[in-house]
Short mmCIF file of C-alpha atoms and ligand atoms in Angstrom, two decimals:
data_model
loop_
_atom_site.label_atom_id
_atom_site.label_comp_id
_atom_site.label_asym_id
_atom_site.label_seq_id
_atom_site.Cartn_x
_atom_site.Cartn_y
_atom_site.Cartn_z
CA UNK A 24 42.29 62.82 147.24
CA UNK A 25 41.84 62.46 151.11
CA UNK A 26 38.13 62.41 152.30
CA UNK A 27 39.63 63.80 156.00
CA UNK A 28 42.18 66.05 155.77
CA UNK A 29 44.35 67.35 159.22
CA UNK A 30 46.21 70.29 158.91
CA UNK A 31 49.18 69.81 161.79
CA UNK A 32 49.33 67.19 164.13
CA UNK A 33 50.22 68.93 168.03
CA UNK A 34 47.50 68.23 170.85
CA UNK A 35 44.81 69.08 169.10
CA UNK A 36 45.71 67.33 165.61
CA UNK A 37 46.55 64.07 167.62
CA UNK A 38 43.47 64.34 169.32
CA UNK A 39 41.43 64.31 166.01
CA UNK A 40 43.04 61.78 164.63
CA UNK A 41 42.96 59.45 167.33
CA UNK A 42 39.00 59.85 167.54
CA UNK A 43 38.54 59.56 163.90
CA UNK A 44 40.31 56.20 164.91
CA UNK A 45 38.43 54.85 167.69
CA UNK A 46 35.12 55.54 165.90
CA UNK A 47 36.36 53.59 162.82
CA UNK A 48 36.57 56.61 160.33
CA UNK A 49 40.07 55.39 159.38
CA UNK A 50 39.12 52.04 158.61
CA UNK A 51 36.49 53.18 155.81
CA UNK A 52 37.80 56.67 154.56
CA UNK A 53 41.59 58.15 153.89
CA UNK A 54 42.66 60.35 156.54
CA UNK A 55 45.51 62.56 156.05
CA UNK A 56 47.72 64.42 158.42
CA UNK A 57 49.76 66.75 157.34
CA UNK A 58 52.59 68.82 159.30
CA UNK A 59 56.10 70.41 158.05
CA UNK A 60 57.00 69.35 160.95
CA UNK A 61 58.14 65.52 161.44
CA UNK A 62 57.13 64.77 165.29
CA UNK A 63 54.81 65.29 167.83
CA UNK A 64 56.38 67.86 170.30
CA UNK A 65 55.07 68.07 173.90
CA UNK A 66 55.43 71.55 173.68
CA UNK A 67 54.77 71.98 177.48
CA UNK A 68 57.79 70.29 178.31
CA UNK A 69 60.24 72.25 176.05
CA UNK A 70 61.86 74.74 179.31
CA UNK A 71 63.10 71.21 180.43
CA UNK A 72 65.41 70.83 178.08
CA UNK A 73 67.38 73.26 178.88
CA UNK A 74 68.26 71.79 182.51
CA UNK A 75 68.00 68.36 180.74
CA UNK A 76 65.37 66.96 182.92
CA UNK A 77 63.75 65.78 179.77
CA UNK A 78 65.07 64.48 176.45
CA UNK A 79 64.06 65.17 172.80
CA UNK A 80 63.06 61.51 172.43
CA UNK A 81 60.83 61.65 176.04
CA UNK A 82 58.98 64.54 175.08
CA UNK A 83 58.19 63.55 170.98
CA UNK A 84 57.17 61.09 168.56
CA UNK A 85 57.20 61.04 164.73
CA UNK A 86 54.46 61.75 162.98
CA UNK A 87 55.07 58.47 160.52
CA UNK A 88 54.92 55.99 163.74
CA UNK A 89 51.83 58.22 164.87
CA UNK A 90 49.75 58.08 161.73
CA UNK A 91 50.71 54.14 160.83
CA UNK A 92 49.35 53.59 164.49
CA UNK A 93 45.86 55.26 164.15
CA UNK A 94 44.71 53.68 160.42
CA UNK A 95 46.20 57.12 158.78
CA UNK A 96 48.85 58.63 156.06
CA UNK A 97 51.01 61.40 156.97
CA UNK A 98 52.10 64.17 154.63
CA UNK A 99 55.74 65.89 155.64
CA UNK A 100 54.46 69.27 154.09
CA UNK A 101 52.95 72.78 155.39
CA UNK A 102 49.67 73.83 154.66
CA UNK A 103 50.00 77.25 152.65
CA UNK A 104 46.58 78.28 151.81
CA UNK A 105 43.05 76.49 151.71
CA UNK A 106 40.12 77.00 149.00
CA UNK A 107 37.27 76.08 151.04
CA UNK A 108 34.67 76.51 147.63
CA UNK A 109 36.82 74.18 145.43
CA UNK A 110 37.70 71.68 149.12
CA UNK A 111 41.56 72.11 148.22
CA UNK A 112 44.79 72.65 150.28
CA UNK A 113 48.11 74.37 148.35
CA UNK A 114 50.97 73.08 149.62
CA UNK A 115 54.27 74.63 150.63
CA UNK A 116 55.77 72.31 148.20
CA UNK A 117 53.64 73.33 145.37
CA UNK A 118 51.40 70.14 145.58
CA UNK A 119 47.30 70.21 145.60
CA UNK A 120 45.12 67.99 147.91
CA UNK A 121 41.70 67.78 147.73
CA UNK A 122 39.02 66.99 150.89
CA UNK A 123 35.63 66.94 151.47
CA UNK A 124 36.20 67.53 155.43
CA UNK A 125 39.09 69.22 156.55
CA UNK A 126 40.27 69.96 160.05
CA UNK A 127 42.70 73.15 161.05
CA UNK A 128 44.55 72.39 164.00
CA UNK A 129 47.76 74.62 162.42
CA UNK A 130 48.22 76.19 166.29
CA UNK A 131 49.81 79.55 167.18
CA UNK A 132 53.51 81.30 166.99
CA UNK A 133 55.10 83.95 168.13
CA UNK A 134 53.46 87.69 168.50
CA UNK A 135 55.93 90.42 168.20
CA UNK A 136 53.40 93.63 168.14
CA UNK A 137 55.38 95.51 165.97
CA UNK A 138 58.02 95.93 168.43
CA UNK A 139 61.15 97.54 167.02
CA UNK A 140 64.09 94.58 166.73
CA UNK A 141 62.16 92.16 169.21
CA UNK A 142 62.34 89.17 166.17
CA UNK A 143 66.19 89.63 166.61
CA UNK A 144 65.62 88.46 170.51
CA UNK A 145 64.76 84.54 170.70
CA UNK A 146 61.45 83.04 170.68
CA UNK A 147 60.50 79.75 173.46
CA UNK A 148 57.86 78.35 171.50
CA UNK A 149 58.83 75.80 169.83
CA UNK A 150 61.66 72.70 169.65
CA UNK A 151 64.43 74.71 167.37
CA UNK A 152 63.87 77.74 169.28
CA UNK A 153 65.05 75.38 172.61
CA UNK A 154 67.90 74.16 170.88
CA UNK A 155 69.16 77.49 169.83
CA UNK A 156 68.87 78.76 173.20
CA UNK A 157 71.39 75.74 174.34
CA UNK A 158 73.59 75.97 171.44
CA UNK A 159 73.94 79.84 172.85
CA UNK A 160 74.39 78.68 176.33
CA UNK A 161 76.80 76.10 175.17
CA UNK A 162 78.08 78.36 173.41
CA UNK A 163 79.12 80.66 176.86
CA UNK A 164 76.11 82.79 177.08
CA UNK A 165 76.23 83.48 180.81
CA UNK A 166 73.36 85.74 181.26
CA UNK A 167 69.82 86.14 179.73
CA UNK A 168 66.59 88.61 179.66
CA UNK A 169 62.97 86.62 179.43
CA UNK A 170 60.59 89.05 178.09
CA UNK A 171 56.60 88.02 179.22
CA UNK A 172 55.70 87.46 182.66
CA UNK A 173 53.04 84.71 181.35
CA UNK A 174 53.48 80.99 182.20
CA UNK A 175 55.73 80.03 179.72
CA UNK A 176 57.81 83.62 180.37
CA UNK A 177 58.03 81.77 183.98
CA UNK A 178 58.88 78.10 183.30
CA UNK A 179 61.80 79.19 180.96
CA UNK A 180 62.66 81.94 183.43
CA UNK A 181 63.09 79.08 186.30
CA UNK A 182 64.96 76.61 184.16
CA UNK A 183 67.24 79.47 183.24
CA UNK A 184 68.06 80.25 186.49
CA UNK A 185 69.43 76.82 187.69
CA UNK A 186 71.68 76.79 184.84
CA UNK A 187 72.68 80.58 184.50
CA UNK A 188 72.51 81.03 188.40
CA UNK A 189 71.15 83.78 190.74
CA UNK A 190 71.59 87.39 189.62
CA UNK A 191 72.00 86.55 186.29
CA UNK A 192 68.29 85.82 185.10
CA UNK A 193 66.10 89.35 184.52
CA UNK A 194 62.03 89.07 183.51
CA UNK A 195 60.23 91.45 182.09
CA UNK A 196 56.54 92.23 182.58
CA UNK A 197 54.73 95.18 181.01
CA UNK A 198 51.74 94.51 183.63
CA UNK A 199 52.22 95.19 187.39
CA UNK A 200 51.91 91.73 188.15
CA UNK A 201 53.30 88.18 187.08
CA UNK A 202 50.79 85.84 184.99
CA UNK A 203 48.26 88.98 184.48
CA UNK A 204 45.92 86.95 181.99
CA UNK A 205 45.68 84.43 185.33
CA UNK A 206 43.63 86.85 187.08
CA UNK A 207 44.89 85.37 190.63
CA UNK A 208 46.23 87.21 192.55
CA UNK A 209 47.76 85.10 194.78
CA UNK A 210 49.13 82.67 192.49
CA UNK A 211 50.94 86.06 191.06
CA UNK A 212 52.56 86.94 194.30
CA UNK A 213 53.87 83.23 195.08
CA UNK A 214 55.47 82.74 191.84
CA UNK A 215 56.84 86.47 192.19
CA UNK A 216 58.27 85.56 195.42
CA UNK A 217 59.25 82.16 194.85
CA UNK A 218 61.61 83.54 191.53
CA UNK A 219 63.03 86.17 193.34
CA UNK A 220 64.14 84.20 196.18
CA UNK A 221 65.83 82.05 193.85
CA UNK A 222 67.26 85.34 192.37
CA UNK A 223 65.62 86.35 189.37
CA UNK A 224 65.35 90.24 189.33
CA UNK A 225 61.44 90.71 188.31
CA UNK A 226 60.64 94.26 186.19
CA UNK A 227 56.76 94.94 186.42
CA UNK A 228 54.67 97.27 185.13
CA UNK A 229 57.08 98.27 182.18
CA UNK A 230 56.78 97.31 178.63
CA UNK A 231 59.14 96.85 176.44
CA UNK A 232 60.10 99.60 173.62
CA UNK A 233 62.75 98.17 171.89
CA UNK A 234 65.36 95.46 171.03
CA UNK A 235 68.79 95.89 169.83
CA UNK A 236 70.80 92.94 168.27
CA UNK A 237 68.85 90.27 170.76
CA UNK A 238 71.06 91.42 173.30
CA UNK A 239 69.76 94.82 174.31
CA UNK A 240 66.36 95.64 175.90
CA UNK A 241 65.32 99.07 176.34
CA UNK A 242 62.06 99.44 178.19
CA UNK A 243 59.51 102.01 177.80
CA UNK A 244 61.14 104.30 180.33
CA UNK A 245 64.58 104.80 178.78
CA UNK A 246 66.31 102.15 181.21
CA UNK A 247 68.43 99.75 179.39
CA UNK A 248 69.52 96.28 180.02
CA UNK A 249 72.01 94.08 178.53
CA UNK A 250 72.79 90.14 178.47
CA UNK A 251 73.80 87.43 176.53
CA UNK A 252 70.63 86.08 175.54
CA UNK A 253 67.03 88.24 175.00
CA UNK A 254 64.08 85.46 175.32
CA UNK A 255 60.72 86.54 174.16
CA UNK A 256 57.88 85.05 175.39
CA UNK A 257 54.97 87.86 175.52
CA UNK A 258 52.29 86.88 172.91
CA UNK A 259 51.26 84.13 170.49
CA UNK A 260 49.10 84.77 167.40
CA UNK A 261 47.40 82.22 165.05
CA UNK A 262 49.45 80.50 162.50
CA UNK A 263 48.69 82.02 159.25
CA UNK A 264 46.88 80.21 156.77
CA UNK A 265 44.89 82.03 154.39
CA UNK A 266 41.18 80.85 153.31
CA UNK A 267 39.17 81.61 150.35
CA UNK A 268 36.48 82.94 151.22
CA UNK A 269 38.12 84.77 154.24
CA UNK A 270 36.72 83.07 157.40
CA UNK A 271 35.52 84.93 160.18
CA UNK A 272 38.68 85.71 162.54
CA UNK A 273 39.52 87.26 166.02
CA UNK A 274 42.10 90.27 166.80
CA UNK A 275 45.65 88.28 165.79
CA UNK A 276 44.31 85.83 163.29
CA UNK A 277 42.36 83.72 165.21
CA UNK A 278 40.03 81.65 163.68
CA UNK A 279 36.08 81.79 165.08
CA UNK A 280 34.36 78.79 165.75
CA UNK A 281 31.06 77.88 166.83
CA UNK A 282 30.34 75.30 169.58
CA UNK A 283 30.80 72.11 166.67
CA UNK A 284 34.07 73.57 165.94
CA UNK A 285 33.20 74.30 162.79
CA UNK A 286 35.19 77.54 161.20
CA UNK A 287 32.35 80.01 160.67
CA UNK A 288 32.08 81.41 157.43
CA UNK A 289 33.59 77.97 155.33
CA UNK A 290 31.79 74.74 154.83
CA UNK A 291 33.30 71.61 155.67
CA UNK A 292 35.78 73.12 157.87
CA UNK A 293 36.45 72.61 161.02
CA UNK A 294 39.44 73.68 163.83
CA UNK A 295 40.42 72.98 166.85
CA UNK A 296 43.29 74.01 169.25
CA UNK A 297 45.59 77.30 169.66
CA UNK A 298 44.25 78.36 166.22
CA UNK A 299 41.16 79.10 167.46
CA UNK A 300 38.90 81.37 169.58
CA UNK A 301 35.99 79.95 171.28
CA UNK A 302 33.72 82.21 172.83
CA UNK A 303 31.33 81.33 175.95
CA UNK A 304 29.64 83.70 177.49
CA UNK A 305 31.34 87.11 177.94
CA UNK A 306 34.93 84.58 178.29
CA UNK A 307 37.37 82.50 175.46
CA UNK A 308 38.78 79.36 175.63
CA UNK A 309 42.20 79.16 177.30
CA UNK A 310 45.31 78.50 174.74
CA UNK A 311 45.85 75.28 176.53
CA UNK A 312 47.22 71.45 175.71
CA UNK A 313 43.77 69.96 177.58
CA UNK A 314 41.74 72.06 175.68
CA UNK A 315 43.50 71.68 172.66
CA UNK A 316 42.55 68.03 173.04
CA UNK A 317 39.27 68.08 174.11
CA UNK A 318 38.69 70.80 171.45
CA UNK A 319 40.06 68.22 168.72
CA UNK A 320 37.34 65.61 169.66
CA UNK A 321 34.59 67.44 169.49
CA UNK A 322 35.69 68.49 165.86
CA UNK A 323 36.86 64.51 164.85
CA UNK A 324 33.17 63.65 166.06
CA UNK A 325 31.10 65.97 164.28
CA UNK A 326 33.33 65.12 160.90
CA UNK A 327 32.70 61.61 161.74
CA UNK A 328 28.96 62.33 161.68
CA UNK A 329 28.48 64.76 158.98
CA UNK A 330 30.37 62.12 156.67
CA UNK A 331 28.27 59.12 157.31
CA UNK A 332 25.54 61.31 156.24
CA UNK A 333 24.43 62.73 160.00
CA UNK A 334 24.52 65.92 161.41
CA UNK A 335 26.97 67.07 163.63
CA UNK A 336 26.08 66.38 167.19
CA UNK A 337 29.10 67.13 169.79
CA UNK A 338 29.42 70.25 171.61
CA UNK A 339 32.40 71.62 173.21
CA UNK A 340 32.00 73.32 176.21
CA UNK A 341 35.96 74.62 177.10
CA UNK A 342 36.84 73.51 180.60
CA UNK A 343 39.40 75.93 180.68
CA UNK A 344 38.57 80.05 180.19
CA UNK A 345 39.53 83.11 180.33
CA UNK A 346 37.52 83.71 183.36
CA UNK A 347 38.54 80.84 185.56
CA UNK A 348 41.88 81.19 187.10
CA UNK A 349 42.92 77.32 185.87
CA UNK A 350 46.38 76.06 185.51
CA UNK A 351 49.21 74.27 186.09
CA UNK A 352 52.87 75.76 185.74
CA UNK A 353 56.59 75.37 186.73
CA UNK A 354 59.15 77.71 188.24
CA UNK A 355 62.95 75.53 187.95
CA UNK A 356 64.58 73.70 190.77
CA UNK A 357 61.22 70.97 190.48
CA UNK A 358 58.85 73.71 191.95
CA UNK A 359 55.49 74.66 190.45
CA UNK A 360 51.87 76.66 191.00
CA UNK A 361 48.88 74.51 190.91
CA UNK A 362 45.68 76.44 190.57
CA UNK A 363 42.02 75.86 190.17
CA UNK A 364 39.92 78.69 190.65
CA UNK A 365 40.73 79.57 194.11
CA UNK A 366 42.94 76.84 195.47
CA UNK A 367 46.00 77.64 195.06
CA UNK A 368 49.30 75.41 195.54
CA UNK A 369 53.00 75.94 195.62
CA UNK A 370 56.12 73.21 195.83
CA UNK A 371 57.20 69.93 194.50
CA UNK A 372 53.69 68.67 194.01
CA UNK A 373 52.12 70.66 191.42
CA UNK A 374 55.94 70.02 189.52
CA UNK A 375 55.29 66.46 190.11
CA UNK A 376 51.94 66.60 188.53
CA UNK A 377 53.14 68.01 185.52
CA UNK A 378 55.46 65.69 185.35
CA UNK A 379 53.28 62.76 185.95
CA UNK A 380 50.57 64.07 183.19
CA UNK A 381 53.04 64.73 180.20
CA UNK A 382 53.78 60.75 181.04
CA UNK A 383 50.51 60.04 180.60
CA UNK A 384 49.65 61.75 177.18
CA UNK A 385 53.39 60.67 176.02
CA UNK A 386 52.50 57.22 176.50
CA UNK A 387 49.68 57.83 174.51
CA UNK A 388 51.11 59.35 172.17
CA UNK A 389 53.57 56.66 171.76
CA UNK A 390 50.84 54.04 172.04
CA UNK A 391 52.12 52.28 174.73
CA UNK A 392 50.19 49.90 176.50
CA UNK A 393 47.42 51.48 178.97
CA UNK A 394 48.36 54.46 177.36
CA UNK A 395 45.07 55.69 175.84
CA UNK A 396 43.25 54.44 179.28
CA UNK A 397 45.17 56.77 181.31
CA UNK A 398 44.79 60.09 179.43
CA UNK A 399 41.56 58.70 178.97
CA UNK A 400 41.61 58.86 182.90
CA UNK A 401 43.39 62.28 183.26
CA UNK A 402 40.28 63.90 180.55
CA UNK A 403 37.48 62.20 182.97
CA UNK A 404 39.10 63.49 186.09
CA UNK A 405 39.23 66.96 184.68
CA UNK A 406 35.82 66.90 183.61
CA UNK A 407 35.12 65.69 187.01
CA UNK A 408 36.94 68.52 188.83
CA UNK A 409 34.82 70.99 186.69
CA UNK A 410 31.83 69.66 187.81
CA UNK A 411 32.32 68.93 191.41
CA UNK A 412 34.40 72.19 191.97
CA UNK A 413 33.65 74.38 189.53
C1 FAD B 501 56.94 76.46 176.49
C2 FAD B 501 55.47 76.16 176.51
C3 FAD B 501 54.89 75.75 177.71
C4 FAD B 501 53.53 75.44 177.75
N1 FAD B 501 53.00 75.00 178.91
C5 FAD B 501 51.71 74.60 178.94
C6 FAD B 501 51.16 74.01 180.10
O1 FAD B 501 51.84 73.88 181.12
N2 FAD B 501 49.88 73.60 180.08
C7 FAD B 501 49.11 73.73 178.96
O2 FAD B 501 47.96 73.30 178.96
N3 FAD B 501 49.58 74.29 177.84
C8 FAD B 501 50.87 74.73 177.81
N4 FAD B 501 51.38 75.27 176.66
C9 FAD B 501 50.47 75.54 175.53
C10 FAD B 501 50.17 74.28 174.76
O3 FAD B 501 51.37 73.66 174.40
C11 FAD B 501 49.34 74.64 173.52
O4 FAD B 501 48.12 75.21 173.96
C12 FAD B 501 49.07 73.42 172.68
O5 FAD B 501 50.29 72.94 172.14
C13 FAD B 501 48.09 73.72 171.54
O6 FAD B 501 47.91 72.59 170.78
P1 FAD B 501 47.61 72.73 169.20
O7 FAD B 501 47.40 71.34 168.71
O8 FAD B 501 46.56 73.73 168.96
O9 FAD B 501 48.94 73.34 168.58
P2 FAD B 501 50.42 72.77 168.57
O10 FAD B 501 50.63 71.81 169.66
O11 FAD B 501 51.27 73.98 168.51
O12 FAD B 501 50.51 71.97 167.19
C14 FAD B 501 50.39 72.62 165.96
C15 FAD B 501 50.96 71.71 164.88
O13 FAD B 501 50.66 72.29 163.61
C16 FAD B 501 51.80 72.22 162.78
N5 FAD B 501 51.71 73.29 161.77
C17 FAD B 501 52.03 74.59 161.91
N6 FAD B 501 51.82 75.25 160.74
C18 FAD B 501 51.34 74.34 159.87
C19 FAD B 501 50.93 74.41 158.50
N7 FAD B 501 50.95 75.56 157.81
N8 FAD B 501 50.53 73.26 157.90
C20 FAD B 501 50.49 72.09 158.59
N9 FAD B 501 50.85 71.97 159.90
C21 FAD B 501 51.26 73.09 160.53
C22 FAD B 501 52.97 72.36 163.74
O14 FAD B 501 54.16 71.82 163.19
C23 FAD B 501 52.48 71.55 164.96
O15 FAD B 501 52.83 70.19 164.86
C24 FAD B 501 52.74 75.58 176.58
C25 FAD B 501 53.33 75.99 175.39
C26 FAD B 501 54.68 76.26 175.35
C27 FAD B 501 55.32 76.65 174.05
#
């Protein structure tokens, strides 16, 4: 049995663990991650692989090193279902663990929407999906089709293009604009016009109908296209876990939370991350790295407290919403889109930052020295930032 139980170890997971850590959990109770898969991936930095700005071994770290580092076990294994009455995880393997506080940071995957053949085009979400995309380029694919005008739709768009080359990159937006769950309208246009410069042809304001063999898009129109490789980037849903009793969830599995980060409708469950929706005010909680983290705190501290015998006491407020146009993206050849509610910037800079904080939570990650200081630095200036500008 593991008092503390941590189902999947990405930004969120980490971020649990490593406050469970800090407040000394680890030293006096068993903590146990567990995650099918064996390393950390910095999932943000995954498009850069493909131009090979960034290596595998850069942009990840095994769980094993992770876990020995913070006081914890780790557990190569998937979650498959959770009895929150009897405190017990099923296994994929067939094995049983019991908890008395468990913590769901599982994330998100791909969201097809019942789209006729789109599973046969490739998904960008996580590190086997990147490495089948180069085997395929390796492999002579000369031309490609990103499906999802949404950040990541972009980032893998850009990367594509300064290995594929101009004319031979096509993305696909069902909305009439790039980035539509941005709300910013400018930041839209410059990474519209920044792509097509660089010659990506841009399709808005047509969906998608169908997919033929990943290689064939046919949009809701009739018009067809054709290329090598069909990327699909246009939705996420929660990673699917199921709970007895059924937890209260949002439209594509995600799991409710109140402001503890406690799952409602279970005891002794908390979860933090893509996996969930957090509500404030008439707005959600952006399906973000920094909130993932911050999000992962909160829950860490309030399972801290309720199992030394307190109440939990941490709130999260998410920094980063639906209603505030907040983010930080790429768009190839070292270019990017920084924006925070209505400052907006284009160039190397915002490409640079990116750059500059995935070093920072890496060397976290990896424990290096000053490590934890710094992304304890990049969390305070964020915070900061919200308060002084938004
Ligand atoms: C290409 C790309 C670009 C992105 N760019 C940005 C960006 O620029 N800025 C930004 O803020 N965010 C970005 N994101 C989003 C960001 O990466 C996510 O919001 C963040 O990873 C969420 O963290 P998480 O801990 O909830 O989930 P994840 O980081 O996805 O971690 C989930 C973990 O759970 C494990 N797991 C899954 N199923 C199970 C199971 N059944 N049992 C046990 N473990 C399980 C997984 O193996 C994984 O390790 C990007 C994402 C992608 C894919």
């Amino acid at each position: 049995m593991a008092e503390i139980v941590v189902i999947g170890g990405g930004f969120a997971g980490y971020s649990a663990l490593k406050t469970l850590h800090k407040l000394g959990v680890t030293d006096k109770h068993d903590v146990l991650l567990v995650d099918p898969s064996p390393k950390f991936v910095y999932l943000p930095s995954l498009p850069y692989l493909l131009t090979h700005k960034k290596r595998e071994e850069e942009i990840s770290e095994p769980f094993s090193r992770i876990a020995e580092r913070l006081g914890a076990q780790y557990l190569k294994d998937a979650a498959a279902s959770v009895d929150a009455e009897k405190r017990v995880v099923a296994l994929g393997s067939g094995e049983e663990i019991s908890y008395d506080k468990l913590i769901v940071t599982a994330g998100a995957k791909p969201e097809y929407y019942g789209i006729k053949g789109a599973e046969s085009a490739l998904p960008a979400w996580r590190l086997g999906h990147y490495y089948r995309i180069l085997e395929k380029i390796e492999g002579g694919a000369s031309s490609a089709i990103v499906v999802g005008g949404g950040l990541t739709g972009i980032e893998v768009a850009g990367e594509l293009l300064e290995i594929l080359g101009p004319g031979n990159v096509t993305l696909v937006e069902k909305m009439d604009l790039l980035l539509p769950a941005l709300r910013h309208e400018k930041a839209s246009r410059l990474a519209r016009e920044f792509l097509e410069e660089k010659g990506v042809r841009i399709i808005l304001g047509r969906g998608v109908a169908e997919v033929e063999n990943g290689r064939r898009v046919i949009l809701e129109d009739g018009e067809t296209l054709e290329a090598d490789l069909v990327i699909w980037t246009v939705g996420i849903r929660a990673m699917e876990i199921p709970f007895t009793p059924p937890p209260q969830r949002s439209r594509r599995g995600w799991l409710l939370v109140d402001e503890y980060m406690r799952v409602k409708g279970l005891r002794d469950v908390y979860a933090a991350g893509d996996i969930t929706s957090v509500k404030v005010d008439d707005a959600y909680a952006c399906k973000m790295a920094e909130e993932a983290i911050l999000q992962g705190r909160v829950a860490a501290r309030n399972v801290a407290a309720e199992i030394s015998g307190e109440k939990p006491v941490a709130i999260h407020r998410p920094i980063f919403r639906s209603d505030r146009a907040r983010t930080l993206f790429s768009m190839g050849f070292n270019r990017g889109v920084m924006v925070w509610d209505k400052i907006v910037h284009r160039g190397r800079l915002p490409f640079t930052a990116k750059m500059l904080i995935e070093k920072v939570v890496m060397s976290d990650i990896k424990g290096k020295p000053l490590g934890g200081a710094l992304s304890e630095l990049e969390i305070v200036f964020i915070k900061t930032l919200d308060k002084v500008l938004g």
